[in-house]
Amino acid sequence: MNKQQKQAIHQQLDEQLVELSSAIANLELQRGSLTPDTSIGRISRMEAIEAASVNSTKMDNYRRREQALLNALERLNKDPDFGYCEECSNVIPAGRLALMPEATRCVGCAES
Ligand SMILES: [Zn+2]
């Protein structure tokens, strides 16, 4: 993987991290407004509880993805093997890395 490709992926990672952190911030704002309120009716309270649980699943996913991206960023900076499949040692196509910078395996190995 050449320097230019690494830079492109670095930029992808940065952009995705920025998007994620604003998504997380949004979710946190929503969560703040979902605290149980005795003035709302039974149904809307159930809706609020349901929404809160959907949000917390989302939040888990966001956090996991954020961690994966941070790991990828660290590997990109430090690991000379970044961009190579950890199973078959083939180059992971740049297109795949652009979409999923946290990928550590090529499509073939990831699917098997
Ligand atoms: Zn592979």
mmCIF file of N, CA and C and ligand atoms in Angstrom:
data_model
loop_
_atom_site.group_PDB
_atom_site.id
_atom_site.type_symbol
_atom_site.label_atom_id
_atom_site.label_comp_id
_atom_site.label_asym_id
_atom_site.label_seq_id
_atom_site.Cartn_x
_atom_site.Cartn_y
_atom_site.Cartn_z
ATOM 1 N N MET A 1 0.853 -1.200 0.000
ATOM 2 C CA MET A 1 0.000 0.000 0.000
ATOM 3 C C MET A 1 0.886 1.247 0.000
ATOM 4 N N ASN A 2 0.673 2.113 -0.969
ATOM 5 C CA ASN A 2 1.533 3.303 -1.029
ATOM 6 C C ASN A 2 0.995 4.441 -0.155
ATOM 7 N N LYS A 3 1.823 5.466 -0.086
ATOM 8 C CA LYS A 3 1.532 6.573 0.814
ATOM 9 C C LYS A 3 0.209 7.264 0.485
ATOM 10 N N GLN A 4 -0.014 7.386 -0.837
ATOM 11 C CA GLN A 4 -1.231 8.053 -1.285
ATOM 12 C C GLN A 4 -2.483 7.278 -0.855
ATOM 13 N N GLN A 5 -2.413 5.953 -1.026
ATOM 14 C CA GLN A 5 -3.545 5.124 -0.621
ATOM 15 C C GLN A 5 -3.783 5.226 0.882
ATOM 16 N N LYS A 6 -2.683 5.212 1.617
ATOM 17 C CA LYS A 6 -2.809 5.335 3.070
ATOM 18 C C LYS A 6 -3.448 6.660 3.455
ATOM 19 N N GLN A 7 -3.025 7.713 2.760
ATOM 20 C CA GLN A 7 -3.591 9.030 3.059
ATOM 21 C C GLN A 7 -5.082 9.063 2.772
ATOM 22 N N ALA A 8 -5.465 8.433 1.652
ATOM 23 C CA ALA A 8 -6.883 8.411 1.286
ATOM 24 C C ALA A 8 -7.692 7.689 2.363
ATOM 25 N N ILE A 9 -7.155 6.584 2.853
ATOM 26 C CA ILE A 9 -7.870 5.827 3.881
ATOM 27 C C ILE A 9 -7.894 6.595 5.199
ATOM 28 N N HIS A 10 -6.795 7.250 5.473
ATOM 29 C CA HIS A 10 -6.727 8.091 6.668
ATOM 30 C C HIS A 10 -7.851 9.121 6.646
ATOM 31 N N GLN A 11 -8.033 9.712 5.481
ATOM 32 C CA GLN A 11 -9.062 10.737 5.335
ATOM 33 C C GLN A 11 -10.456 10.134 5.514
ATOM 34 N N GLN A 12 -10.656 8.961 4.908
ATOM 35 C CA GLN A 12 -11.923 8.247 5.086
ATOM 36 C C GLN A 12 -12.222 8.018 6.563
ATOM 37 N N LEU A 13 -11.193 7.536 7.258
ATOM 38 C CA LEU A 13 -11.356 7.239 8.681
ATOM 39 C C LEU A 13 -11.727 8.502 9.450
ATOM 40 N N ASP A 14 -11.015 9.572 9.151
ATOM 41 C CA ASP A 14 -11.304 10.830 9.838
ATOM 42 C C ASP A 14 -12.746 11.270 9.607
ATOM 43 N N GLU A 15 -13.168 11.185 8.326
ATOM 44 C CA GLU A 15 -14.528 11.623 8.003
ATOM 45 C C GLU A 15 -15.567 10.764 8.711
ATOM 46 N N GLN A 16 -15.325 9.452 8.701
ATOM 47 C CA GLN A 16 -16.298 8.566 9.329
ATOM 48 C C GLN A 16 -16.345 8.773 10.838
ATOM 49 N N LEU A 17 -15.192 9.071 11.414
ATOM 50 C CA LEU A 17 -15.168 9.319 12.859
ATOM 51 C C LEU A 17 -15.917 10.596 13.214
ATOM 52 N N VAL A 18 -15.769 11.611 12.371
ATOM 53 C CA VAL A 18 -16.495 12.864 12.608
ATOM 54 C C VAL A 18 -18.001 12.628 12.525
ATOM 55 N N GLU A 19 -18.414 11.879 11.485
ATOM 56 C CA GLU A 19 -19.839 11.563 11.338
ATOM 57 C C GLU A 19 -20.360 10.800 12.549
ATOM 58 N N LEU A 20 -19.587 9.820 12.958
ATOM 59 C CA LEU A 20 -19.998 9.002 14.094
ATOM 60 C C LEU A 20 -20.130 9.823 15.359
ATOM 61 N N SER A 21 -19.170 10.685 15.600
ATOM 62 C CA SER A 21 -19.250 11.399 16.868
ATOM 63 C C SER A 21 -20.413 12.379 16.862
ATOM 64 N N SER A 22 -20.802 12.891 15.686
ATOM 65 C CA SER A 22 -21.980 13.755 15.697
ATOM 66 C C SER A 22 -23.243 12.922 15.831
ATOM 67 N N ALA A 23 -23.244 11.712 15.266
ATOM 68 C CA ALA A 23 -24.393 10.814 15.447
ATOM 69 C C ALA A 23 -24.541 10.439 16.917
ATOM 70 N N ILE A 24 -23.413 10.179 17.561
ATOM 71 C CA ILE A 24 -23.440 9.825 18.985
ATOM 72 C C ILE A 24 -23.940 11.003 19.818
ATOM 73 N N ALA A 25 -23.472 12.182 19.485
ATOM 74 C CA ALA A 25 -23.893 13.374 20.222
ATOM 75 C C ALA A 25 -25.403 13.596 20.065
ATOM 76 N N ASN A 26 -25.904 13.399 18.833
ATOM 77 C CA ASN A 26 -27.338 13.533 18.581
ATOM 78 C C ASN A 26 -28.153 12.570 19.404
ATOM 79 N N LEU A 27 -27.677 11.340 19.426
ATOM 80 C CA LEU A 27 -28.365 10.298 20.159
ATOM 81 C C LEU A 27 -28.391 10.615 21.647
ATOM 82 N N GLU A 28 -27.296 11.170 22.127
ATOM 83 C CA GLU A 28 -27.225 11.504 23.542
ATOM 84 C C GLU A 28 -28.222 12.615 23.878
ATOM 85 N N LEU A 29 -28.365 13.556 22.950
ATOM 86 C CA LEU A 29 -29.341 14.622 23.140
ATOM 87 C C LEU A 29 -30.752 14.045 23.219
ATOM 88 N N GLN A 30 -31.059 13.144 22.276
ATOM 89 C CA GLN A 30 -32.379 12.509 22.254
ATOM 90 C C GLN A 30 -32.631 11.746 23.531
ATOM 91 N N ARG A 31 -31.602 11.052 23.977
ATOM 92 C CA ARG A 31 -31.745 10.239 25.162
ATOM 93 C C ARG A 31 -32.067 11.119 26.376
ATOM 94 N N GLY A 32 -31.446 12.275 26.393
ATOM 95 C CA GLY A 32 -31.703 13.203 27.484
ATOM 96 C C GLY A 32 -33.160 13.604 27.549
ATOM 97 N N SER A 33 -33.819 13.681 26.363
ATOM 98 C CA SER A 33 -35.207 14.139 26.338
ATOM 99 C C SER A 33 -36.188 13.003 26.554
ATOM 100 N N LEU A 34 -35.660 11.781 26.701
ATOM 101 C CA LEU A 34 -36.544 10.633 26.837
ATOM 102 C C LEU A 34 -36.709 10.161 28.281
ATOM 103 N N THR A 35 -36.287 10.962 29.211
ATOM 104 C CA THR A 35 -36.435 10.542 30.602
ATOM 105 C C THR A 35 -37.912 10.418 30.933
ATOM 106 N N PRO A 36 -38.270 9.398 31.695
ATOM 107 C CA PRO A 36 -39.685 9.152 31.992
ATOM 108 C C PRO A 36 -40.365 10.410 32.531
ATOM 109 N N ASP A 37 -41.501 10.693 31.946
ATOM 110 C CA ASP A 37 -42.214 11.908 32.305
ATOM 111 C C ASP A 37 -43.622 11.503 32.733
ATOM 112 N N THR A 38 -43.978 11.825 33.942
ATOM 113 C CA THR A 38 -45.282 11.385 34.447
ATOM 114 C C THR A 38 -46.427 12.084 33.730
ATOM 115 N N SER A 39 -46.151 13.155 33.024
ATOM 116 C CA SER A 39 -47.236 13.885 32.375
ATOM 117 C C SER A 39 -47.635 13.267 31.036
ATOM 118 N N ILE A 40 -46.844 12.326 30.526
ATOM 119 C CA ILE A 40 -47.247 11.733 29.256
ATOM 120 C C ILE A 40 -48.093 10.497 29.500
ATOM 121 N N GLY A 41 -48.923 10.179 28.522
ATOM 122 C CA GLY A 41 -49.854 9.059 28.670
ATOM 123 C C GLY A 41 -49.162 7.714 28.642
ATOM 124 N N ARG A 42 -49.954 6.682 28.882
ATOM 125 C CA ARG A 42 -49.397 5.349 28.969
ATOM 126 C C ARG A 42 -48.761 4.934 27.642
ATOM 127 N N ILE A 43 -49.486 5.199 26.545
ATOM 128 C CA ILE A 43 -48.979 4.748 25.248
ATOM 129 C C ILE A 43 -47.718 5.492 24.851
ATOM 130 N N SER A 44 -47.736 6.783 25.050
ATOM 131 C CA SER A 44 -46.537 7.500 24.637
ATOM 132 C C SER A 44 -45.361 7.182 25.550
ATOM 133 N N ARG A 45 -45.671 6.806 26.786
ATOM 134 C CA ARG A 45 -44.578 6.385 27.659
ATOM 135 C C ARG A 45 -43.976 5.072 27.151
ATOM 136 N N MET A 46 -44.868 4.159 26.705
ATOM 137 C CA MET A 46 -44.365 2.922 26.138
ATOM 138 C C MET A 46 -43.533 3.205 24.892
ATOM 139 N N GLU A 47 -44.011 4.154 24.098
ATOM 140 C CA GLU A 47 -43.243 4.517 22.901
ATOM 141 C C GLU A 47 -41.880 5.079 23.277
ATOM 142 N N ALA A 48 -41.891 5.869 24.320
ATOM 143 C CA ALA A 48 -40.636 6.480 24.750
ATOM 144 C C ALA A 48 -39.650 5.415 25.222
ATOM 145 N N ILE A 49 -40.178 4.434 25.936
ATOM 146 C CA ILE A 49 -39.310 3.353 26.425
ATOM 147 C C ILE A 49 -38.771 2.542 25.250
ATOM 148 N N GLU A 50 -39.656 2.299 24.283
ATOM 149 C CA GLU A 50 -39.234 1.562 23.107
ATOM 150 C C GLU A 50 -38.161 2.343 22.345
ATOM 151 N N ALA A 51 -38.403 3.627 22.171
ATOM 152 C CA ALA A 51 -37.435 4.463 21.455
ATOM 153 C C ALA A 51 -36.099 4.467 22.193
ATOM 154 N N ALA A 52 -36.173 4.489 23.513
ATOM 155 C CA ALA A 52 -34.945 4.517 24.295
ATOM 156 C C ALA A 52 -34.151 3.231 24.085
ATOM 157 N N SER A 53 -34.870 2.116 23.961
ATOM 158 C CA SER A 53 -34.132 0.872 23.790
ATOM 159 C C SER A 53 -33.548 0.766 22.382
ATOM 160 N N VAL A 54 -34.286 1.277 21.396
ATOM 161 C CA VAL A 54 -33.735 1.329 20.037
ATOM 162 C C VAL A 54 -32.484 2.204 20.033
ATOM 163 N N ASN A 55 -32.595 3.331 20.723
ATOM 164 C CA ASN A 55 -31.453 4.233 20.781
ATOM 165 C C ASN A 55 -30.249 3.607 21.452
ATOM 166 N N SER A 56 -30.491 2.809 22.467
ATOM 167 C CA SER A 56 -29.337 2.274 23.164
ATOM 168 C C SER A 56 -28.655 1.188 22.326
ATOM 169 N N THR A 57 -29.459 0.473 21.516
ATOM 170 C CA THR A 57 -28.851 -0.464 20.568
ATOM 171 C C THR A 57 -28.014 0.288 19.542
ATOM 172 N N LYS A 58 -28.604 1.362 19.039
ATOM 173 C CA LYS A 58 -27.880 2.200 18.075
ATOM 174 C C LYS A 58 -26.578 2.706 18.676
ATOM 175 N N MET A 59 -26.693 3.175 19.901
ATOM 176 C CA MET A 59 -25.528 3.729 20.577
ATOM 177 C C MET A 59 -24.427 2.674 20.705
ATOM 178 N N ASP A 60 -24.815 1.454 21.068
ATOM 179 C CA ASP A 60 -23.834 0.369 21.155
ATOM 180 C C ASP A 60 -23.130 0.167 19.820
ATOM 181 N N ASN A 61 -23.931 0.158 18.744
ATOM 182 C CA ASN A 61 -23.352 -0.039 17.419
ATOM 183 C C ASN A 61 -22.400 1.084 17.055
ATOM 184 N N TYR A 62 -22.827 2.311 17.349
ATOM 185 C CA TYR A 62 -21.980 3.466 17.046
ATOM 186 C C TYR A 62 -20.659 3.361 17.801
ATOM 187 N N ARG A 63 -20.765 3.036 19.079
ATOM 188 C CA ARG A 63 -19.555 2.965 19.908
ATOM 189 C C ARG A 63 -18.615 1.862 19.417
ATOM 190 N N ARG A 64 -19.220 0.736 19.034
ATOM 191 C CA ARG A 64 -18.390 -0.355 18.551
ATOM 192 C C ARG A 64 -17.685 0.045 17.258
ATOM 193 N N ARG A 65 -18.441 0.708 16.397
ATOM 194 C CA ARG A 65 -17.872 1.129 15.121
ATOM 195 C C ARG A 65 -16.786 2.180 15.354
ATOM 196 N N GLU A 66 -17.040 3.075 16.287
ATOM 197 C CA GLU A 66 -16.051 4.103 16.606
ATOM 198 C C GLU A 66 -14.745 3.447 17.071
ATOM 199 N N GLN A 67 -14.885 2.447 17.944
ATOM 200 C CA GLN A 67 -13.703 1.753 18.433
ATOM 201 C C GLN A 67 -12.974 1.047 17.296
ATOM 202 N N ALA A 68 -13.748 0.426 16.401
ATOM 203 C CA ALA A 68 -13.130 -0.269 15.264
ATOM 204 C C ALA A 68 -12.378 0.715 14.378
ATOM 205 N N LEU A 69 -12.964 1.888 14.187
ATOM 206 C CA LEU A 69 -12.317 2.899 13.346
ATOM 207 C C LEU A 69 -11.051 3.432 14.017
ATOM 208 N N LEU A 70 -11.128 3.627 15.318
ATOM 209 C CA LEU A 70 -9.942 4.102 16.046
ATOM 210 C C LEU A 70 -8.821 3.066 15.979
ATOM 211 N N ASN A 71 -9.204 1.800 16.112
ATOM 212 C CA ASN A 71 -8.208 0.739 15.978
ATOM 213 C C ASN A 71 -7.579 0.758 14.585
ATOM 214 N N ALA A 72 -8.434 0.926 13.579
ATOM 215 C CA ALA A 72 -7.947 0.954 12.199
ATOM 216 C C ALA A 72 -6.978 2.120 12.005
ATOM 217 N N LEU A 73 -7.319 3.244 12.604
ATOM 218 C CA LEU A 73 -6.473 4.423 12.483
ATOM 219 C C LEU A 73 -5.098 4.151 13.095
ATOM 220 N N GLU A 74 -5.119 3.491 14.236
ATOM 221 C CA GLU A 74 -3.858 3.185 14.894
ATOM 222 C C GLU A 74 -3.033 2.205 14.070
ATOM 223 N N ARG A 75 -3.721 1.203 13.525
ATOM 224 C CA ARG A 75 -2.995 0.241 12.698
ATOM 225 C C ARG A 75 -2.451 0.902 11.444
ATOM 226 N N LEU A 76 -3.268 1.789 10.876
ATOM 227 C CA LEU A 76 -2.835 2.494 9.672
ATOM 228 C C LEU A 76 -1.545 3.266 9.946
ATOM 229 N N ASN A 77 -1.480 3.865 11.123
ATOM 230 C CA ASN A 77 -0.301 4.666 11.462
ATOM 231 C C ASN A 77 0.912 3.824 11.854
ATOM 232 N N LYS A 78 0.675 2.691 12.471
ATOM 233 C CA LYS A 78 1.786 1.957 13.078
ATOM 234 C C LYS A 78 2.121 0.628 12.433
ATOM 235 N N ASP A 79 1.106 -0.012 11.863
ATOM 236 C CA ASP A 79 1.300 -1.384 11.408
ATOM 237 C C ASP A 79 1.686 -1.414 9.932
ATOM 238 N N PRO A 80 2.880 -1.888 9.621
ATOM 239 C CA PRO A 80 3.298 -1.938 8.222
ATOM 240 C C PRO A 80 2.460 -2.925 7.416
ATOM 241 N N ASP A 81 1.764 -3.826 8.107
ATOM 242 C CA ASP A 81 0.937 -4.808 7.407
ATOM 243 C C ASP A 81 -0.480 -4.314 7.162
ATOM 244 N N PHE A 82 -0.750 -3.087 7.514
ATOM 245 C CA PHE A 82 -2.102 -2.576 7.285
ATOM 246 C C PHE A 82 -2.436 -2.674 5.801
ATOM 247 N N GLY A 83 -3.658 -3.137 5.520
ATOM 248 C CA GLY A 83 -4.066 -3.243 4.125
ATOM 249 C C GLY A 83 -3.825 -4.624 3.553
ATOM 250 N N TYR A 84 -3.202 -5.504 4.361
ATOM 251 C CA TYR A 84 -3.023 -6.879 3.927
ATOM 252 C C TYR A 84 -3.936 -7.771 4.749
ATOM 253 N N CYS A 85 -4.494 -8.763 4.076
ATOM 254 C CA CYS A 85 -5.381 -9.703 4.755
ATOM 255 C C CYS A 85 -4.615 -10.464 5.825
ATOM 256 N N GLU A 86 -5.199 -10.523 7.036
ATOM 257 C CA GLU A 86 -4.481 -11.205 8.119
ATOM 258 C C GLU A 86 -4.525 -12.721 7.960
ATOM 259 N N GLU A 87 -5.373 -13.183 7.045
ATOM 260 C CA GLU A 87 -5.447 -14.630 6.851
ATOM 261 C C GLU A 87 -4.620 -15.110 5.668
ATOM 262 N N CYS A 88 -4.799 -14.477 4.519
ATOM 263 C CA CYS A 88 -4.108 -14.994 3.334
ATOM 264 C C CYS A 88 -2.976 -14.061 2.889
ATOM 265 N N SER A 89 -2.808 -12.938 3.587
ATOM 266 C CA SER A 89 -1.730 -11.979 3.296
ATOM 267 C C SER A 89 -1.838 -11.306 1.937
ATOM 268 N N ASN A 90 -2.970 -11.483 1.262
ATOM 269 C CA ASN A 90 -3.164 -10.730 0.030
ATOM 270 C C ASN A 90 -3.518 -9.283 0.359
ATOM 271 N N VAL A 91 -3.319 -8.418 -0.626
ATOM 272 C CA VAL A 91 -3.695 -7.022 -0.443
ATOM 273 C C VAL A 91 -5.218 -6.915 -0.369
ATOM 274 N N ILE A 92 -5.715 -6.203 0.614
ATOM 275 C CA ILE A 92 -7.147 -5.925 0.676
ATOM 276 C C ILE A 92 -7.419 -4.771 -0.300
ATOM 277 N N PRO A 93 -8.342 -4.963 -1.235
ATOM 278 C CA PRO A 93 -8.560 -3.925 -2.252
ATOM 279 C C PRO A 93 -8.886 -2.567 -1.626
ATOM 280 N N ALA A 94 -8.326 -1.516 -2.218
ATOM 281 C CA ALA A 94 -8.510 -0.169 -1.679
ATOM 282 C C ALA A 94 -9.985 0.192 -1.573
ATOM 283 N N GLY A 95 -10.798 -0.299 -2.520
ATOM 284 C CA GLY A 95 -12.231 -0.003 -2.496
ATOM 285 C C GLY A 95 -12.891 -0.543 -1.240
ATOM 286 N N ARG A 96 -12.463 -1.737 -0.847
ATOM 287 C CA ARG A 96 -13.017 -2.338 0.376
ATOM 288 C C ARG A 96 -12.565 -1.544 1.596
ATOM 289 N N LEU A 97 -11.317 -1.165 1.590
ATOM 290 C CA LEU A 97 -10.800 -0.412 2.738
ATOM 291 C C LEU A 97 -11.445 0.970 2.840
ATOM 292 N N ALA A 98 -11.783 1.531 1.685
ATOM 293 C CA ALA A 98 -12.419 2.849 1.716
ATOM 294 C C ALA A 98 -13.787 2.758 2.385
ATOM 295 N N LEU A 99 -14.501 1.649 2.108
ATOM 296 C CA LEU A 99 -15.820 1.466 2.699
ATOM 297 C C LEU A 99 -15.727 0.998 4.138
ATOM 298 N N MET A 100 -14.786 0.107 4.380
ATOM 299 C CA MET A 100 -14.639 -0.512 5.695
ATOM 300 C C MET A 100 -13.186 -0.462 6.129
ATOM 301 N N PRO A 101 -12.729 0.700 6.551
ATOM 302 C CA PRO A 101 -11.299 0.841 6.885
ATOM 303 C C PRO A 101 -10.877 -0.104 8.003
ATOM 304 N N GLU A 102 -11.850 -0.595 8.758
ATOM 305 C CA GLU A 102 -11.510 -1.468 9.875
ATOM 306 C C GLU A 102 -11.350 -2.923 9.435
ATOM 307 N N ALA A 103 -11.578 -3.198 8.143
ATOM 308 C CA ALA A 103 -11.450 -4.572 7.666
ATOM 309 C C ALA A 103 -10.014 -5.068 7.829
ATOM 310 N N THR A 104 -9.886 -6.284 8.351
ATOM 311 C CA THR A 104 -8.549 -6.857 8.483
ATOM 312 C C THR A 104 -8.399 -8.084 7.597
ATOM 313 N N ARG A 105 -9.480 -8.420 6.883
ATOM 314 C CA ARG A 105 -9.422 -9.560 5.982
ATOM 315 C C ARG A 105 -9.997 -9.185 4.631
ATOM 316 N N CYS A 106 -9.537 -9.873 3.591
ATOM 317 C CA CYS A 106 -10.073 -9.618 2.262
ATOM 318 C C CYS A 106 -11.486 -10.194 2.188
ATOM 319 N N VAL A 107 -12.200 -9.841 1.113
ATOM 320 C CA VAL A 107 -13.591 -10.280 1.000
ATOM 321 C C VAL A 107 -13.687 -11.804 1.061
ATOM 322 N N GLY A 108 -12.800 -12.483 0.328
ATOM 323 C CA GLY A 108 -12.824 -13.944 0.277
ATOM 324 C C GLY A 108 -12.695 -14.557 1.658
ATOM 325 N N CYS A 109 -11.750 -14.093 2.437
ATOM 326 C CA CYS A 109 -11.525 -14.664 3.781
ATOM 327 C C CYS A 109 -12.627 -14.240 4.740
ATOM 328 N N ALA A 110 -13.131 -13.029 4.593
ATOM 329 C CA ALA A 110 -14.181 -12.551 5.492
ATOM 330 C C ALA A 110 -15.450 -13.372 5.302
ATOM 331 N N GLU A 111 -15.664 -13.864 4.077
ATOM 332 C CA GLU A 111 -16.891 -14.602 3.792
ATOM 333 C C GLU A 111 -16.794 -16.067 4.169
ATOM 334 N N SER A 112 -15.588 -16.575 4.222
ATOM 335 C CA SER A 112 -15.464 -18.017 4.482
ATOM 336 C C SER A 112 -15.461 -18.310 5.971
HETATM 337 ZN ZN ZN B 1 -7.650 -13.108 2.597
#
